[in-house]
Amino acid sequence: VLRHNEGEDAIPDRFIVLGESYRTTREAVTNAVLSSSTRPLEEVVTNTDRSLKHVAPVGLLLSLYREVTMCQAESSQFQPTGAEYLAKLRDFVGRRGLLRPDASRLALQLLGNEQGAALAHVKVSPGQSGMVRSLAALVVHFACVLSQCAPPTSGHPLEVFAALAFKPDTMRKALLPTMPEDDLPAIRNALPESNTHWYECPNGHRYYVANCGSPMQEYQCNVCRVRIGGTSGTLDTANRVASAADQSESGHILGAAHLRSASAVPERDLNPASCALMRILLHMSLVWAASSSDQGKLAALASIIHPALPVGANIGQFFWAHLEYDIQVFGRAVGKGFDDILLSIHCLLGGMTNANVNPSAGLDLRLSSRESRRQWEGGIQRQYFTDFFQSIDGTVNAARQALHNDDRLKKDKLMRAVFEADARPASEGGRHLDPYLWCYRERASVGDLTHRLAPQKEKYRVLFEFLHDEHKLRALQYLPDIVQLQQRLVARFSRRIDRRTAEAYTVKRLLSEFSDLDERAVGAMVTAYNSAWSLVRESLYQHGRLKPPDDCYYGSVSLESPLSCLLPTAEGYGCNPSALVEYLVSAHNGFLEKYYRGIRNVSTSDIHSVLLSDATHAQLISYDGSRHLLPLVLSHCHYTVEPGQGMLVQYDLAALEKHLEQRFIIGRPMVDMAEIRLVFSEDVHNTSQMVALRRRIPQAELPKASQHDILSELRDLPQVCSVISDLEITIGHLIATGGRPDMMLAEYMDNVLKMKSDAKLISQKLSHCCRLENILSVWCLLMVERSKRLAMLREDAFDDVAETFKEELQPGDREDLESWLAALSQHRDTFVAALLEFIVGELNQRNAKRNHAWPDWQLMEAMDSCGIGGKYPKEMPDALQCRHAVAVWMIAARC
């Protein structure tokens, strides 16, 4: 709809909100263009009120942009301004002392429409959409303010944005505003210093050990799954004491715009609306810098983006996408539409131009530390944002009135209708039929309530904390469905599917395998997963305890997505659903802890808890924003509507806080986090799985006579492999649920797993003599037998083991091994089984990141580190290293 109407640009002149000074300057520029003389400008400059030291220069820049730059870009409606007169204008802005050096250079750019050399959106050109041109005008407005009001080394608070816009190379190491920071210092302060010791895994992920601070157990890192902790008070050799240094990243670390949360999120002392507004200012600065053709500026900008953009990517487009996203997020945060958001920000920039600001004495405006960034953000919020948010409705209404009164609007019927500038005809049917009464008005919203509440946050702490975390809490409504989906997938696929199959298996195929009723139910669960992921993905990547690696990110799940993106695992795409559940549980428990301990002074130990698998909507802070929270807000607000005056809203905050507590918080239990993990079929061989089984059910060796009878009944290799596969499925369930050690294996498979043991176990001896406490012994027995039979067939029994562990022994080392094996006597079979467990569990290709340094380890030392070494009558020769593992096993097993 925004197009030329009767020779005028249908996009309203939003700069008019700057007041009469701008209006006068704009008309002077118009008269100067029409008369091809700078005399009208000379008169305006001479008569300008000197008390408005920045308003007049900024007004001049914006008038040149509006009346000269935009007119020159039109292909048909306007004739280009003559080159001779442009030369006069350039001479005028260059010789007058009105503009600072940066502002003078900017004026010359605007006169030639050269401000968007590297970004077409900023350069005015025919055919641009109304939204693009409106945003470009906003960016130009901010650049004009920065160039005139915040010169280098002036100490002006806006110098941070000015440096990013004009000299980004000086901000390469800056901790940019609104960016997330390292949470460890805050966590350290919250935990008792005396009994908390911090360590790092080999890949730098941190964890802590409480009490004495000495690790007594081994676990897996929550992020990369390598071994952490230690035994007997000794830290694992690959781990190290964590550095106390702050690890907050410098630069722009939000990633791509489409990966960010759809709602405003708080950072440090900034509430969601303030954070969203500050990001608009940040990205406008970066867009302006990225529109330059200066390769030095572009290189500096590229260096502050983390993760780095692909080679050849357009830096300007990257920041422009963020700016568009910021406008949407801010609109949702304050409950206003696109036009009102633009008007309000123009008003904010006008306030920045006219504000009397003292230099920031002693403040590091290069933001080289987290504290300097926090202080600077707080100063900007106090100086500019607090009053802005308190009067935003009145500001927008006044801006609309300024547009109504603009003479330029009289020539555009569309704009006059939109802004209700014409006189209102009397309604014959009564006031309730007056069409102007029923014109669109912005609605009261949760975002509007949030920024109105900020000045009274100490009085209404429960309401403030709830709204502060609302961007996370709203996703809790999907948690029960996500947990149910993961439980169904684990029950269906755990230990039954390998990684390759999971990658090729689509969600569409999964749904087709269910009945119609189940298909709809599972489809709804997938939809719930997508909804929760879109709400919290930005916060999860920035603040989540479990952070999926960048190369494992997967967006919304579609029918053609691989099944692996839904399977809760510790690696690959499965990191996403695992991290999502952990983040949602932490959001629920974190808020309740703030509520009970921080506000009501009640110990959380006195609050009952519920298992994650049993948690229902009624036990969570679960609500739908539009069906539950917004009606609650609206029921406690009072508003009046005046034609042309907007909507005036008042909230009954005390009653709203009370009802919100009763409906969403009181009586909610804490949730005990129990990880839901799918184990791929090939991971059953992993040593950690066997260690977990031993912890669940103490294991005992099956008598030798029984082992011999079982092997005699399994006549060929396919039978051995089939029994191994079924044993691995059973082991997986035992690790997850446990069982009685003395329970017969066949009974467990028949009654618990509903597997027909007669068909699965094949061997009658195995069915009659094996108990759950013997299952690992039987598995090792059959794995050894499988490897022996493959070796006899001249096939590679260890095709999944890295070649670095298959090095042959030197003659002398072989003799030492034979001598050592002879000394083992009856312990030889035990060693063969333990070594096989070590090879298939630790030396496979999947553990390449963890075992890459193992080839030079002494073999028995490496087995001991995994808890499967054992004690033997004689020490293994030191020359036998992990690189010889397969060769040692082949000799020991007499293959």
mmCIF file with all atom_site columns, C-alpha atoms in Angstrom, residues 29 48 73 78 134 187 242 302 314 392 447 458 516 525 573 585 639 643 719 771 785 789 848 886:
data_model
loop_
_atom_site.group_PDB
_atom_site.id
_atom_site.type_symbol
_atom_site.label_atom_id
_atom_site.label_alt_id
_atom_site.label_comp_id
_atom_site.label_asym_id
_atom_site.label_entity_id
_atom_site.label_seq_id
_atom_site.pdbx_PDB_ins_code
_atom_site.Cartn_x
_atom_site.Cartn_y
_atom_site.Cartn_z
_atom_site.occupancy
_atom_site.B_iso_or_equiv
_atom_site.pdbx_formal_charge
_atom_site.auth_seq_id
_atom_site.auth_comp_id
_atom_site.auth_asym_id
_atom_site.auth_atom_id
_atom_site.pdbx_PDB_model_num
ATOM 1  C CA . VAL A 1 29  ? 16.100  22.768  2.684  1.00 0.00 ? 29  VAL A CA 1
ATOM 2  C CA . THR A 1 48  ? 18.866  28.840  15.328 1.00 0.00 ? 48  THR A CA 1
ATOM 3  C CA . ALA A 1 73  ? 16.910  8.262   -5.730 1.00 0.00 ? 73  ALA A CA 1
ATOM 4  C CA . PHE A 1 78  ? 11.511  13.803  -9.108 1.00 0.00 ? 78  PHE A CA 1
ATOM 5  C CA . SER A 1 134 ? 11.602  3.011   7.125  1.00 0.00 ? 134 SER A CA 1
ATOM 6  C CA . ILE A 1 187 ? 27.794  -19.481 40.338 1.00 0.00 ? 187 ILE A CA 1
ATOM 7  C CA . ALA A 1 242 ? 39.581  -25.027 36.321 1.00 0.00 ? 242 ALA A CA 1
ATOM 8  C CA . ALA A 1 302 ? 34.082  -9.878  10.555 1.00 0.00 ? 302 ALA A CA 1
ATOM 9  C CA . ASN A 1 314 ? 27.520  -10.400 3.439  1.00 0.00 ? 314 ASN A CA 1
ATOM 10 C CA . ILE A 1 392 ? 6.056   5.402   26.047 1.00 0.00 ? 392 ILE A CA 1
ATOM 11 C CA . GLY A 1 447 ? 5.107   -7.170  27.363 1.00 0.00 ? 447 GLY A CA 1
ATOM 12 C CA . GLU A 1 458 ? 10.710  -4.296  44.645 1.00 0.00 ? 458 GLU A CA 1
ATOM 13 C CA . ASP A 1 516 ? -4.094  -43.549 13.348 1.00 0.00 ? 516 ASP A CA 1
ATOM 14 C CA . MET A 1 525 ? 4.272   -34.520 20.751 1.00 0.00 ? 525 MET A CA 1
ATOM 15 C CA . TYR A 1 573 ? 21.600  -34.166 16.938 1.00 0.00 ? 573 TYR A CA 1
ATOM 16 C CA . VAL A 1 585 ? 13.464  -28.605 34.256 1.00 0.00 ? 585 VAL A CA 1
ATOM 17 C CA . TYR A 1 639 ? -8.475  0.867   30.089 1.00 0.00 ? 639 TYR A CA 1
ATOM 18 C CA . PRO A 1 643 ? -10.847 8.316   19.286 1.00 0.00 ? 643 PRO A CA 1
ATOM 19 C CA . GLN A 1 719 ? 23.451  -68.263 16.511 1.00 0.00 ? 719 GLN A CA 1
ATOM 20 C CA . ARG A 1 771 ? 20.881  -65.534 36.367 1.00 0.00 ? 771 ARG A CA 1
ATOM 21 C CA . GLU A 1 785 ? 33.666  -66.926 20.977 1.00 0.00 ? 785 GLU A CA 1
ATOM 22 C CA . ARG A 1 789 ? 35.176  -67.833 15.075 1.00 0.00 ? 789 ARG A CA 1
ATOM 23 C CA . ALA A 1 848 ? 38.356  -41.514 18.615 1.00 0.00 ? 848 ALA A CA 1
ATOM 24 C CA . VAL A 1 886 ? 44.418  -56.528 19.075 1.00 0.00 ? 886 VAL A CA 1
#
